[in-house]
Short mmCIF file of C-alpha atoms and ligand atoms in Angstrom, two decimals:
data_model
loop_
_atom_site.label_atom_id
_atom_site.label_comp_id
_atom_site.label_asym_id
_atom_site.label_seq_id
_atom_site.Cartn_x
_atom_site.Cartn_y
_atom_site.Cartn_z
CA MET A 27 301.16 -88.08 261.03
CA ASP A 28 298.81 -89.80 258.59
CA PHE A 29 300.70 -93.00 257.87
CA ASP A 30 297.76 -94.48 255.99
CA LYS A 31 298.22 -91.75 253.38
CA LEU A 32 301.73 -93.07 252.75
CA PHE A 33 300.47 -96.63 252.45
CA ASN A 34 297.58 -95.72 250.19
CA ALA A 35 299.71 -93.68 247.81
CA GLN A 36 301.70 -96.78 246.91
CA LEU A 37 298.65 -99.02 246.85
CA ASP A 38 296.89 -96.61 244.47
CA ALA A 39 299.87 -96.67 242.11
CA LEU A 40 299.73 -100.48 242.12
CA LYS A 41 296.00 -100.43 241.33
CA LYS A 42 296.49 -97.96 238.51
CA GLU A 43 298.98 -100.22 236.71
CA GLY A 44 296.70 -103.24 237.19
CA ASN A 45 299.14 -105.03 239.49
CA TYR A 46 297.15 -104.86 242.71
CA ARG A 47 296.64 -108.37 244.06
CA ILE A 48 293.19 -109.62 244.96
CA PHE A 49 292.98 -112.97 246.71
CA ALA A 50 290.13 -115.37 246.06
CA GLU A 51 288.61 -116.54 249.33
CA LEU A 52 288.11 -120.26 248.95
CA GLU A 53 287.26 -123.23 251.08
CA ARG A 54 288.87 -126.35 249.69
CA GLN A 55 286.60 -129.37 249.88
CA ALA A 56 288.31 -132.61 250.82
CA GLY A 57 286.96 -135.41 248.69
CA ALA A 58 285.95 -132.99 245.95
CA PHE A 59 289.27 -131.48 244.75
CA PRO A 60 289.73 -129.53 242.56
CA LYS A 61 286.35 -128.11 243.57
CA ALA A 62 286.26 -125.45 246.23
CA ARG A 63 283.60 -123.33 247.84
CA SER A 64 283.94 -119.65 247.04
CA HIS A 65 283.25 -117.07 249.72
CA ASP A 66 283.27 -114.15 247.30
CA ALA A 67 279.80 -112.65 246.82
CA ASP A 68 280.02 -112.19 243.04
CA CYS A 69 281.16 -115.77 242.26
CA PRO A 70 279.32 -119.06 241.97
CA GLU A 71 279.33 -120.90 245.25
CA GLN A 72 281.33 -123.81 243.88
CA VAL A 73 284.34 -123.21 241.65
CA THR A 74 286.96 -125.40 239.99
CA VAL A 75 290.53 -124.54 240.92
CA TRP A 76 292.85 -124.50 237.90
CA CYS A 77 295.95 -122.94 239.41
CA SER A 78 296.72 -125.05 242.45
CA ASN A 79 300.25 -126.08 243.35
CA ASP A 80 298.78 -129.12 245.11
CA TYR A 81 299.59 -130.65 241.74
CA LEU A 82 298.56 -134.23 242.52
CA GLY A 83 295.74 -133.62 244.97
CA MET A 84 297.76 -135.15 247.80
CA GLY A 85 296.31 -132.53 250.18
CA GLN A 86 293.10 -134.57 250.24
CA HIS A 87 294.56 -138.06 249.91
CA PRO A 88 292.82 -140.31 252.47
CA LYS A 89 296.16 -141.70 253.72
CA VAL A 90 297.58 -138.20 254.21
CA ILE A 91 294.46 -136.95 256.00
CA ALA A 92 294.46 -140.03 258.24
CA ALA A 93 298.15 -139.59 259.09
CA MET A 94 297.60 -136.00 260.13
CA GLN A 95 294.51 -136.79 262.18
CA GLU A 96 296.18 -139.72 263.89
CA ALA A 97 299.24 -137.65 264.78
CA VAL A 98 297.16 -134.76 266.14
CA ALA A 99 295.23 -137.17 268.33
CA ARG A 100 298.45 -138.77 269.55
CA CYS A 101 300.82 -135.77 269.85
CA GLY A 102 298.56 -132.71 270.02
CA CYS A 103 298.83 -129.69 267.77
CA GLY A 104 302.12 -127.83 268.03
CA ALA A 105 305.75 -128.96 268.12
CA GLY A 106 306.33 -127.29 271.47
CA GLY A 107 309.45 -125.33 270.64
CA THR A 108 312.32 -124.70 268.30
CA ARG A 109 314.19 -127.77 267.15
CA ASN A 110 316.87 -127.01 269.75
CA ILE A 111 314.60 -126.30 272.70
CA SER A 112 312.11 -129.16 273.13
CA GLY A 113 310.71 -128.98 269.57
CA THR A 114 312.40 -131.94 267.90
CA ASN A 115 309.70 -134.60 267.70
CA HIS A 116 310.17 -138.17 266.59
CA GLN A 117 308.10 -137.38 263.47
CA HIS A 118 310.64 -134.77 262.33
CA LYS A 119 313.42 -137.34 262.41
CA LEU A 120 311.34 -139.88 260.50
CA LEU A 121 310.47 -137.28 257.87
CA GLU A 122 314.11 -136.23 257.49
CA ALA A 123 315.09 -139.85 256.93
CA GLU A 124 312.33 -140.19 254.32
CA LEU A 125 313.59 -137.08 252.52
CA ALA A 126 317.25 -138.13 252.57
CA ASP A 127 316.21 -141.43 251.00
CA LEU A 128 313.98 -139.68 248.45
CA HIS A 129 316.95 -137.74 247.08
CA HIS A 130 319.57 -140.47 247.57
CA LYS A 131 321.41 -138.31 250.12
CA GLU A 132 322.95 -138.94 253.54
CA ALA A 133 320.85 -136.40 255.39
CA ALA A 134 318.02 -133.89 255.26
CA LEU A 135 316.99 -130.85 257.27
CA LEU A 136 313.45 -129.52 257.69
CA PHE A 137 312.32 -125.91 257.58
CA THR A 138 308.94 -124.28 258.08
CA SER A 139 308.63 -123.57 254.34
CA GLY A 140 310.49 -123.88 251.07
CA TYR A 141 310.97 -120.13 251.10
CA VAL A 142 312.66 -120.29 254.49
CA SER A 143 314.83 -123.24 253.45
CA ASN A 144 316.22 -121.35 250.43
CA TRP A 145 316.64 -118.14 252.35
CA ALA A 146 318.34 -119.82 255.31
CA ALA A 147 320.54 -122.29 253.43
CA LEU A 148 321.83 -119.89 250.78
CA SER A 149 322.49 -117.09 253.25
CA THR A 150 324.37 -119.48 255.55
CA LEU A 151 326.48 -121.02 252.79
CA GLY A 152 327.25 -117.67 251.18
CA SER A 153 328.13 -115.89 254.40
CA ARG A 154 330.15 -118.66 256.09
CA LEU A 155 332.11 -120.37 253.35
CA PRO A 156 335.52 -118.82 252.66
CA ASP A 157 335.48 -116.34 249.73
CA ALA A 158 332.09 -117.59 248.60
CA VAL A 159 330.63 -116.55 245.27
CA ILE A 160 327.05 -117.54 244.44
CA LEU A 161 326.33 -117.94 240.75
CA SER A 162 322.58 -117.53 240.38
CA ASP A 163 320.40 -118.31 237.36
CA ALA A 164 318.74 -115.08 236.17
CA LEU A 165 315.24 -116.46 236.78
CA ASN A 166 315.72 -117.93 240.24
CA HIS A 167 312.83 -117.69 242.71
CA ALA A 168 312.48 -114.75 245.11
CA SER A 169 313.40 -116.98 248.08
CA MET A 170 316.80 -117.77 246.56
CA ILE A 171 317.40 -114.15 245.63
CA GLU A 172 316.63 -113.06 249.19
CA GLY A 173 318.96 -115.72 250.59
CA ILE A 174 321.76 -114.61 248.31
CA ARG A 175 321.19 -110.97 249.18
CA HIS A 176 321.28 -111.78 252.88
CA ALA A 177 324.54 -113.75 252.46
CA ARG A 178 326.28 -110.51 251.45
CA CYS A 179 328.89 -112.46 249.55
CA ASN A 180 329.85 -111.88 245.93
CA LYS A 181 327.24 -112.92 243.44
CA VAL A 182 327.17 -113.43 239.72
CA ILE A 183 323.98 -113.75 237.67
CA TRP A 184 324.21 -116.09 234.70
CA LYS A 185 321.86 -116.20 231.73
CA HIS A 186 318.78 -118.30 232.33
CA ASN A 187 319.36 -121.99 231.50
CA ASP A 188 322.61 -121.16 229.69
CA PRO A 189 325.48 -123.50 230.72
CA GLU A 190 327.89 -121.76 228.34
CA ASP A 191 327.35 -118.43 230.05
CA LEU A 192 327.79 -120.20 233.40
CA ASP A 193 331.04 -121.73 232.14
CA ARG A 194 332.40 -118.33 231.12
CA LYS A 195 331.41 -116.76 234.44
CA LEU A 196 332.93 -119.58 236.49
CA ALA A 197 336.15 -119.40 234.47
CA ALA A 198 336.47 -115.70 235.25
CA LEU A 199 336.52 -116.26 239.04
CA PRO A 200 339.75 -116.52 241.05
CA SER A 201 340.70 -120.09 241.94
CA ASN A 202 340.62 -119.52 245.70
CA THR A 203 336.87 -118.77 245.74
CA THR A 204 334.20 -121.21 246.94
CA LYS A 205 331.78 -121.32 244.04
CA ILE A 206 328.09 -122.13 244.52
CA VAL A 207 325.90 -122.60 241.44
CA ALA A 208 322.23 -121.98 242.35
CA PHE A 209 319.44 -122.97 239.97
CA GLU A 210 316.04 -124.65 239.66
CA SER A 211 314.93 -127.78 237.85
CA VAL A 212 311.43 -126.67 236.76
CA TYR A 213 310.80 -122.93 236.52
CA SER A 214 307.24 -122.39 237.62
CA MET A 215 306.20 -119.38 235.58
CA ASP A 216 307.30 -120.50 232.10
CA GLY A 217 307.27 -124.19 233.00
CA ASP A 218 310.64 -124.66 231.30
CA VAL A 219 313.23 -127.12 232.55
CA CYS A 220 316.98 -126.63 233.14
CA PRO A 221 319.66 -128.45 231.14
CA MET A 222 320.77 -130.20 234.32
CA GLN A 223 323.40 -132.51 232.89
CA GLU A 224 325.24 -129.63 231.22
CA ILE A 225 325.03 -127.41 234.28
CA VAL A 226 326.36 -130.18 236.52
CA GLU A 227 329.23 -130.86 234.13
CA VAL A 228 330.21 -127.21 233.96
CA ALA A 229 330.06 -126.92 237.75
CA GLU A 230 332.19 -130.05 238.19
CA LYS A 231 334.74 -128.78 235.71
CA HIS A 232 335.25 -125.67 237.86
CA GLY A 233 335.00 -127.44 241.22
CA ALA A 234 331.77 -125.60 242.05
CA MET A 235 329.09 -126.73 244.48
CA THR A 236 325.60 -127.20 243.03
CA TYR A 237 322.47 -125.91 244.80
CA LEU A 238 319.29 -127.16 243.14
CA ASP A 239 315.73 -126.00 243.87
CA GLU A 240 313.43 -128.91 242.96
CA VAL A 241 310.32 -127.32 244.46
CA HIS A 242 308.14 -127.77 241.37
CA ALA A 243 309.52 -131.21 240.55
CA VAL A 244 309.44 -133.17 243.79
CA GLY A 245 306.68 -135.75 243.84
CA MET A 246 306.18 -135.09 240.13
CA TYR A 247 309.22 -136.40 238.27
CA GLY A 248 311.51 -139.38 238.73
CA PRO A 249 310.38 -142.96 239.32
CA ARG A 250 309.86 -142.26 243.05
CA GLY A 251 309.02 -138.57 242.84
CA GLY A 252 312.60 -137.57 243.67
CA GLY A 253 312.44 -134.76 241.11
CA LEU A 254 314.16 -134.11 237.83
CA SER A 255 317.55 -134.96 239.36
CA GLU A 256 316.22 -138.44 240.10
CA GLU A 257 314.65 -138.81 236.65
CA LEU A 258 317.97 -137.90 235.02
CA GLY A 259 320.08 -139.97 237.44
CA LEU A 260 321.96 -136.86 238.55
CA ALA A 261 321.02 -136.61 242.23
CA ASP A 262 324.41 -138.00 243.34
CA ARG A 263 326.21 -135.24 241.52
CA ILE A 264 324.21 -132.36 243.05
CA THR A 265 325.64 -131.03 246.32
CA LEU A 266 322.37 -129.78 247.80
CA ILE A 267 318.78 -130.48 246.73
CA GLU A 268 316.09 -128.20 248.14
CA GLY A 269 312.36 -128.89 248.04
CA THR A 270 308.96 -128.14 249.49
CA LEU A 271 306.33 -130.21 251.25
CA GLY A 272 303.67 -127.70 250.25
CA LYS A 273 303.24 -128.30 246.54
CA ALA A 274 302.98 -131.80 245.06
CA PHE A 275 303.23 -133.34 248.55
CA GLY A 276 300.15 -131.34 249.52
CA VAL A 277 301.08 -130.27 253.06
CA VAL A 278 303.49 -127.50 254.16
CA GLY A 279 307.18 -127.13 254.99
CA GLY A 280 310.53 -127.01 253.23
CA TYR A 281 313.82 -128.89 253.36
CA VAL A 282 317.35 -129.32 252.11
CA THR A 283 319.15 -132.60 251.55
CA GLY A 284 322.85 -133.37 251.11
CA SER A 285 325.77 -134.86 252.98
CA GLU A 286 325.75 -135.31 256.78
CA ALA A 287 328.30 -132.54 257.12
CA LEU A 288 326.38 -130.13 254.91
CA CYS A 289 323.10 -130.61 256.80
CA ASP A 290 324.87 -130.43 260.16
CA PHE A 291 326.53 -127.19 259.04
CA ILE A 292 323.21 -125.57 258.11
CA ARG A 293 321.55 -126.97 261.24
CA SER A 294 324.28 -125.42 263.36
CA PHE A 295 324.57 -121.99 261.75
CA ALA A 296 321.32 -121.07 259.95
CA SER A 297 319.33 -118.50 261.90
CA GLY A 298 316.20 -119.35 259.89
CA PHE A 299 316.46 -122.94 261.13
CA ILE A 300 317.48 -122.32 264.73
CA PHE A 301 315.27 -119.50 265.95
CA THR A 302 311.82 -120.61 264.90
CA THR A 303 309.28 -123.11 266.16
CA ALA A 304 309.46 -126.51 264.49
CA LEU A 305 306.69 -127.77 262.21
CA PRO A 306 303.79 -129.46 264.02
CA PRO A 307 304.41 -133.24 264.33
CA ALA A 308 301.10 -133.87 262.54
CA VAL A 309 302.32 -131.87 259.55
CA ALA A 310 305.51 -133.93 259.50
CA ALA A 311 303.53 -137.17 259.73
CA ALA A 312 301.23 -136.15 256.87
CA ALA A 313 304.13 -135.05 254.68
CA GLN A 314 306.03 -138.27 255.34
CA THR A 315 302.96 -140.31 254.41
CA SER A 316 302.52 -138.32 251.19
CA ILE A 317 306.18 -138.77 250.19
CA ALA A 318 306.15 -142.47 251.01
CA HIS A 319 302.97 -142.94 248.98
CA LEU A 320 304.36 -141.17 245.91
CA LYS A 321 307.57 -143.22 246.09
CA THR A 322 305.66 -146.31 245.10
CA SER A 323 302.46 -145.04 243.45
CA ASP A 324 302.63 -143.79 239.90
CA VAL A 325 298.89 -143.46 239.16
CA GLU A 326 298.73 -139.81 240.25
CA ARG A 327 301.71 -138.79 238.09
CA LYS A 328 300.43 -140.75 235.10
CA ARG A 329 296.90 -139.37 235.20
CA GLN A 330 298.25 -135.88 235.75
CA LYS A 331 300.45 -136.11 232.65
CA GLU A 332 297.45 -137.28 230.62
CA GLN A 333 295.32 -134.34 231.71
CA VAL A 334 298.14 -131.87 231.04
CA ALA A 335 298.60 -133.25 227.53
CA LYS A 336 294.85 -133.15 226.92
CA LEU A 337 294.46 -129.50 227.89
CA ARG A 338 297.54 -128.52 225.93
CA ARG A 339 296.23 -130.23 222.80
CA ARG A 340 292.84 -128.59 223.13
CA LEU A 341 294.31 -125.11 223.60
CA THR A 342 296.40 -125.55 220.49
CA GLN A 343 293.33 -126.68 218.54
CA ILE A 344 291.34 -123.57 219.42
CA GLY A 345 294.33 -121.25 218.89
CA ILE A 346 294.88 -120.04 222.46
CA PRO A 347 298.52 -118.95 222.77
CA HIS A 348 300.34 -120.94 225.42
CA LEU A 349 304.00 -121.51 226.13
CA ASP A 350 305.26 -124.84 224.92
CA ASN A 351 307.36 -126.58 227.57
CA PRO A 352 308.17 -130.10 228.78
CA SER A 353 306.57 -129.66 232.23
CA HIS A 354 303.14 -129.80 233.82
CA ILE A 355 302.63 -126.03 233.79
CA ILE A 356 300.55 -124.40 231.03
CA PRO A 357 301.02 -120.63 230.84
CA VAL A 358 298.38 -118.93 228.64
CA MET A 359 299.88 -115.65 227.55
CA VAL A 360 297.70 -112.52 227.80
CA LYS A 361 300.53 -109.96 227.88
CA ASP A 362 298.54 -107.19 229.52
CA PRO A 363 297.95 -106.83 233.27
CA VAL A 364 294.46 -105.29 233.04
CA LYS A 365 293.17 -107.79 230.47
CA CYS A 366 294.71 -110.63 232.44
CA ARG A 367 292.80 -109.59 235.55
CA GLN A 368 289.57 -109.06 233.54
CA LEU A 369 289.80 -112.47 231.94
CA ALA A 370 290.37 -114.11 235.30
CA ASP A 371 287.43 -112.21 236.82
CA ILE A 372 285.04 -113.27 234.05
CA LEU A 373 286.20 -116.88 234.20
CA MET A 374 285.53 -116.92 237.92
CA GLN A 375 282.26 -114.98 237.96
CA ASP A 376 280.57 -116.38 234.86
CA TYR A 377 282.06 -119.86 234.65
CA GLY A 378 283.21 -120.81 238.14
CA ILE A 379 286.73 -121.31 236.82
CA TYR A 380 289.40 -120.09 239.18
CA VAL A 381 292.76 -119.19 237.67
CA GLN A 382 294.81 -116.47 239.31
CA PRO A 383 296.20 -113.78 236.96
CA ILE A 384 299.99 -113.74 237.11
CA ASN A 385 301.28 -110.19 236.85
CA TYR A 386 304.42 -108.15 237.59
CA PRO A 387 306.60 -108.56 239.65
CA THR A 388 306.06 -112.33 239.56
CA VAL A 389 306.67 -112.16 235.80
CA PRO A 390 308.16 -109.34 233.68
CA LYS A 391 305.77 -106.61 232.50
CA GLY A 392 304.21 -107.45 229.14
CA THR A 393 304.29 -111.20 229.83
CA GLU A 394 301.18 -111.35 232.04
CA ARG A 395 299.53 -114.73 231.90
CA LEU A 396 297.04 -117.24 233.24
CA ARG A 397 298.90 -120.25 234.60
CA PHE A 398 297.00 -123.52 234.42
CA THR A 399 298.07 -126.61 236.35
CA PRO A 400 295.85 -129.54 235.39
CA GLY A 401 295.93 -132.37 237.89
CA PRO A 402 294.87 -136.00 238.09
CA LEU A 403 291.58 -134.92 239.69
CA HIS A 404 290.49 -132.61 236.86
CA SER A 405 287.89 -134.57 234.89
CA ASP A 406 287.51 -134.53 231.14
CA ALA A 407 284.30 -132.57 231.73
CA ASP A 408 286.32 -129.95 233.67
CA ILE A 409 288.63 -129.62 230.68
CA ASP A 410 285.68 -129.33 228.26
CA HIS A 411 284.14 -126.61 230.39
CA LEU A 412 287.41 -124.66 230.56
CA VAL A 413 288.01 -124.91 226.83
CA MET A 414 284.45 -123.78 226.09
CA ALA A 415 284.84 -120.78 228.38
CA LEU A 416 288.20 -119.75 226.93
CA THR A 417 286.90 -120.07 223.37
CA THR A 418 283.99 -117.75 224.13
CA LEU A 419 286.07 -115.26 226.07
CA TRP A 420 288.91 -115.08 223.63
CA LYS A 421 286.44 -113.76 221.06
CA ARG A 422 284.40 -111.58 223.39
CA CYS A 423 287.20 -109.72 225.14
CA ALA A 424 289.03 -108.96 221.92
CA VAL A 425 292.03 -110.21 223.79
CA ALA A 426 293.15 -111.66 220.52
CA HIS A 427 294.29 -108.20 219.41
CA ALA A 428 296.59 -107.84 222.36
CA VAL A 429 298.21 -111.18 221.84
CA ALA A 430 301.03 -111.43 219.38
C1 LIG B 27 307.01 -121.89 245.97
C2 LIG B 27 308.50 -121.86 245.75
C3 LIG B 27 309.38 -121.90 246.82
C4 LIG B 27 308.91 -121.75 248.23
O1 LIG B 27 308.34 -122.91 248.71
P1 LIG B 27 307.22 -122.79 249.86
O2 LIG B 27 307.23 -124.11 250.50
O3 LIG B 27 305.94 -122.45 249.16
O4 LIG B 27 307.65 -121.68 250.77
C5 LIG B 27 310.74 -122.04 246.57
N1 LIG B 27 311.21 -122.11 245.31
C6 LIG B 27 310.38 -122.05 244.25
C7 LIG B 27 310.96 -122.15 242.89
C8 LIG B 27 309.01 -121.90 244.43
O5 LIG B 27 308.19 -121.78 243.39
#
């Protein structure tokens, strides 16, 4: 049996529609972010990364690097087991306390990634709570969708960022159900932001639990980096806040925060928490240092906002179509998978600008885009160079015709 034939048939179909994913092989250079060394033969050796989720450059912050190195030297590399069997290190407990405080909650629970935290928490809540119904925003992240699917409870999809639709859908449910409203604060592909106050009010009116993914907002918004819920003073009214240590905090890992009972419940029943090796203590130490730093330091957030505003203004000036939104994410709309890939290739090969094309299924077909995330470490010269390249390319590729 030629199994490779089966694999290749589907891969060929993906290539034909322009949705085949090609990864850029990079070597990030601490001390030089957002510069990275490229290991691809047809690219300049040094490139500037314009699509990183290490939004604030905390992955190379001297304090974070030192914390990780110190912890490795002291504790060694791995955690040594699952949390239950010999894997709970002192650093995990310190990090969980840091996270609970960050979100003004009683407790927090660590996972190996944000994906795993959503998958494990939603599937546990949905499968174990009596007559659970999960009401999911139509544009929720794949990790939430997988968690909800795995819960095998009833689910209802409500219109993206539409509290009125949520209200109607909650009102239609029987009163004996346990209702869980799942949504995000910042949606990473369009960079739009949820109407959190309205959603919380609708949920409260119907006695529903709120499950908020703050993955793209933690470290970034709120006076201490506690996310949009902190910025809006709504954290107390959200039942569960989920986040990642891998994006603005610059390390890796995921977590949920909430009441003692909620975290104990997930700790005790979530397969995705119980049956996997705990994060390395050094990772926990680095993440805790990053969080603690961003609780009191605002310079990274400030500078980042300046650079985002600068790039946005410049794109508008030269007539490059980009989605207007209140966040730090700048999606430049190309609306064609093949052109999107071509543009990204030329930017990388001719200009040393790395921006990954975002195609289906990450975004709907016909909305393909380049997603720029300017950070505090992008210089004005980096922005000039990017704007110059886009101006030239926009003419040369006749992309303009494809863009409405
Ligand atoms: C990236 C992402 C996650 C997963 O977080 P990881 O720590 O990268 O696994 C969860 N939710 C959203 C909205 C994300 O964009």
